[in-house]
Amino acid sequence: YLNYDRFGRPLNPIGRTGLTGRGMLDKWGPTQAADPIITRSNPATGKLEVLLIQRGDTGDLAFPGGKVDSGEQAWEAAWREAQEEAGVNNIQPDFKNGKVVYAGYIDDSRNTDNAWMESTAIHCHLDPEQSTTVVIKAASDADAVMWVEVTEELYNTLFSGQGKLLKLAIGDLA
C-alpha cells in the first residue's frame, strides 16, 4: 500500500509537500488520529451546536481530537481525547457505535513527504438529557472549549479542513 523513496522511507500517498523526514510527527508514514465530532441541539435555543476547542498551539478552533495510542481503537481515542482536551464529563457518548463520517488521509500542516496524518472522524449527537447535563472544561493542550453554533461561516474557520468533516456529520443528521 505504501511506496518508498530510495532511502526506504514511506512516501506520502497524496504527493510531495516540499518537506522531507518526519517533521513534527513522531513516526514515519501514517500517524493515526481520532476526531470526535460531538453535536447537540442547544437546550435553550434548539440551534445545532458542535463542541470545539481552541488549540493551544495555533489558536484555531478544532474538534478535541488527537493521536490514537498503541493498542487503542479509534472510538476509544475519540472518547479519551474528548475527556482530555474538552473535559467532557457527566455523560457517556457512545463513540463505539458512533457514525464514522470519514477515515483516511487528512490535510495537516504537519504532513511531510515521509510522514502524514490519517484520521477517523466519529460523530455522536447528544440526546436532550445529555445536552443538558454535559460538563465541559478546557484541559490538556486546549486554551478554551465551547459549544459553537453550526453556520456556513464556521465550516471555513475550523483547523486543518475539519469543516468538511463537520459537513459530513451534519449531513448525517438530515
XYZ file of C-alpha atoms in Angstrom:
174
model
C 0.000 0.000 0.000
C 2.903 2.357 0.659
C 5.585 3.417 -1.766
C 9.097 4.143 -0.517
C 11.868 6.531 -1.537
C 15.460 5.458 -2.273
C 16.261 5.643 1.465
C 13.450 3.237 2.394
C 11.234 5.968 3.847
C 7.486 5.823 3.122
C 6.169 8.342 0.614
C 3.122 10.496 1.266
C 0.345 8.965 -0.886
C -1.050 12.369 -1.847
C 2.247 13.665 -3.246
C 5.180 15.800 -2.288
C 4.860 18.510 0.343
C 8.288 20.040 -0.047
C 9.302 18.840 3.428
C 11.252 15.616 3.917
C 11.654 13.499 7.036
C 9.203 13.182 9.899
C 8.965 16.880 10.690
C 6.830 17.368 13.799
C 5.411 13.839 13.654
C 6.951 11.117 15.774
C 6.846 8.272 13.254
C 7.427 7.536 9.575
C 4.379 7.021 7.369
C 0.846 7.483 8.650
C 0.081 8.651 12.168
C -3.433 7.601 13.166
C -5.680 10.128 14.890
C -9.292 10.295 16.021
C -11.583 13.292 15.726
C -14.693 13.195 17.913
C -17.458 15.313 16.407
C -19.930 15.970 19.218
C -23.094 17.860 18.325
C -26.212 18.827 20.233
C -29.352 20.884 19.953
C -28.857 23.800 22.346
C -31.244 23.174 25.275
C -32.324 26.845 25.362
C -32.424 27.804 21.679
C -32.767 24.486 19.848
C -29.967 25.533 17.463
C -27.472 22.942 16.305
C -24.072 23.289 18.017
C -20.744 21.482 17.847
C -18.222 21.058 20.660
C -14.926 22.750 19.763
C -11.663 23.572 21.451
C -9.323 26.458 20.800
C -5.985 24.796 20.084
C -3.130 25.887 22.313
C -0.572 25.604 19.500
C -2.312 27.519 16.695
C -5.295 29.234 18.327
C -7.595 27.634 15.736
C -10.986 26.161 16.542
C -10.949 22.378 16.203
C -12.515 19.129 17.326
C -10.959 17.841 20.564
C -9.042 15.107 18.748
C -5.640 13.539 18.862
C -3.430 10.572 18.137
C -4.599 7.002 18.613
C -2.414 5.258 21.195
C -0.874 1.839 20.546
C -3.464 -0.888 21.085
C -6.325 1.606 21.130
C -9.310 1.681 18.766
C -10.274 4.971 17.066
C -13.531 5.184 19.044
C -11.614 4.758 22.308
C -9.208 7.531 21.315
C -12.138 9.788 20.354
C -13.684 9.386 23.814
C -10.314 9.775 25.589
C -9.484 12.941 23.632
C -12.939 14.426 24.316
C -12.234 13.959 28.018
C -8.574 15.064 27.922
C -8.953 18.184 25.775
C -12.549 19.288 26.311
C -13.067 17.920 29.815
C -16.281 16.189 28.701
C -17.807 14.823 31.877
C -21.114 13.760 33.393
C -22.194 11.899 30.223
C -21.026 8.844 28.269
C -21.347 9.426 24.495
C -21.489 6.150 22.575
C -18.439 6.541 20.335
C -18.179 2.773 19.896
C -21.437 2.885 17.937
C -20.978 6.440 16.674
C -21.158 7.183 12.964
C -17.741 7.127 11.267
C -18.119 10.024 8.832
C -14.566 9.799 7.448
C -11.461 7.661 7.770
C -8.275 8.390 5.870
C -5.667 10.960 4.913
C -6.152 14.484 6.250
C -4.610 17.717 5.086
C -2.487 18.738 8.056
C 0.210 21.384 8.409
C 2.498 18.744 9.988
C 2.450 16.453 6.934
C 5.738 15.844 5.127
C 6.857 13.739 2.171
C 7.533 10.857 4.580
C 5.085 11.315 7.487
C 1.412 12.300 7.474
C -1.794 12.306 9.471
C -4.722 9.972 8.903
C -7.874 10.398 10.973
C -11.087 8.638 11.830
C -13.851 11.184 12.433
C -16.663 9.802 14.588
C -19.926 11.687 15.084
C -22.077 11.480 18.220
C -25.183 13.644 18.558
C -26.182 14.115 22.188
C -29.735 13.366 23.227
C -31.704 16.093 25.079
C -30.747 14.765 28.531
C -27.024 14.573 27.657
C -27.210 18.071 26.100
C -28.400 19.459 29.429
C -26.165 17.501 31.800
C -22.833 17.549 29.886
C -19.988 19.365 31.623
C -17.058 20.765 29.615
C -13.795 22.347 30.738
C -10.661 23.207 28.746
C -7.861 20.816 29.561
C -4.662 19.304 28.120
C -3.481 21.374 25.129
C -6.734 23.320 24.688
C -6.839 27.002 25.615
C -10.655 27.035 25.623
C -13.645 24.762 24.995
C -17.065 25.871 23.832
C -20.287 24.979 22.101
C -20.403 26.802 18.758
C -23.498 27.223 16.603
C -23.097 25.423 13.283
C -23.203 28.023 10.498
C -21.889 28.229 6.937
C -19.134 30.579 8.155
C -17.943 28.033 10.712
C -17.076 25.428 8.075
C -14.270 27.611 6.671
C -12.758 28.565 10.030
C -12.000 25.134 11.501
C -8.462 23.758 11.796
C -6.985 21.659 9.007
C -10.065 21.346 6.809
C -12.239 19.963 9.604
C -15.162 21.926 8.161
C -15.513 19.174 5.542
C -15.777 16.572 8.307
C -18.380 18.667 10.144
C -20.458 18.928 6.948
C -20.379 15.130 6.641
C -21.544 14.787 10.254
C -24.293 17.383 9.859
C -25.496 15.680 6.674
C -25.873 12.590 8.813
C -28.491 14.416 10.936
C -30.661 15.425 7.971
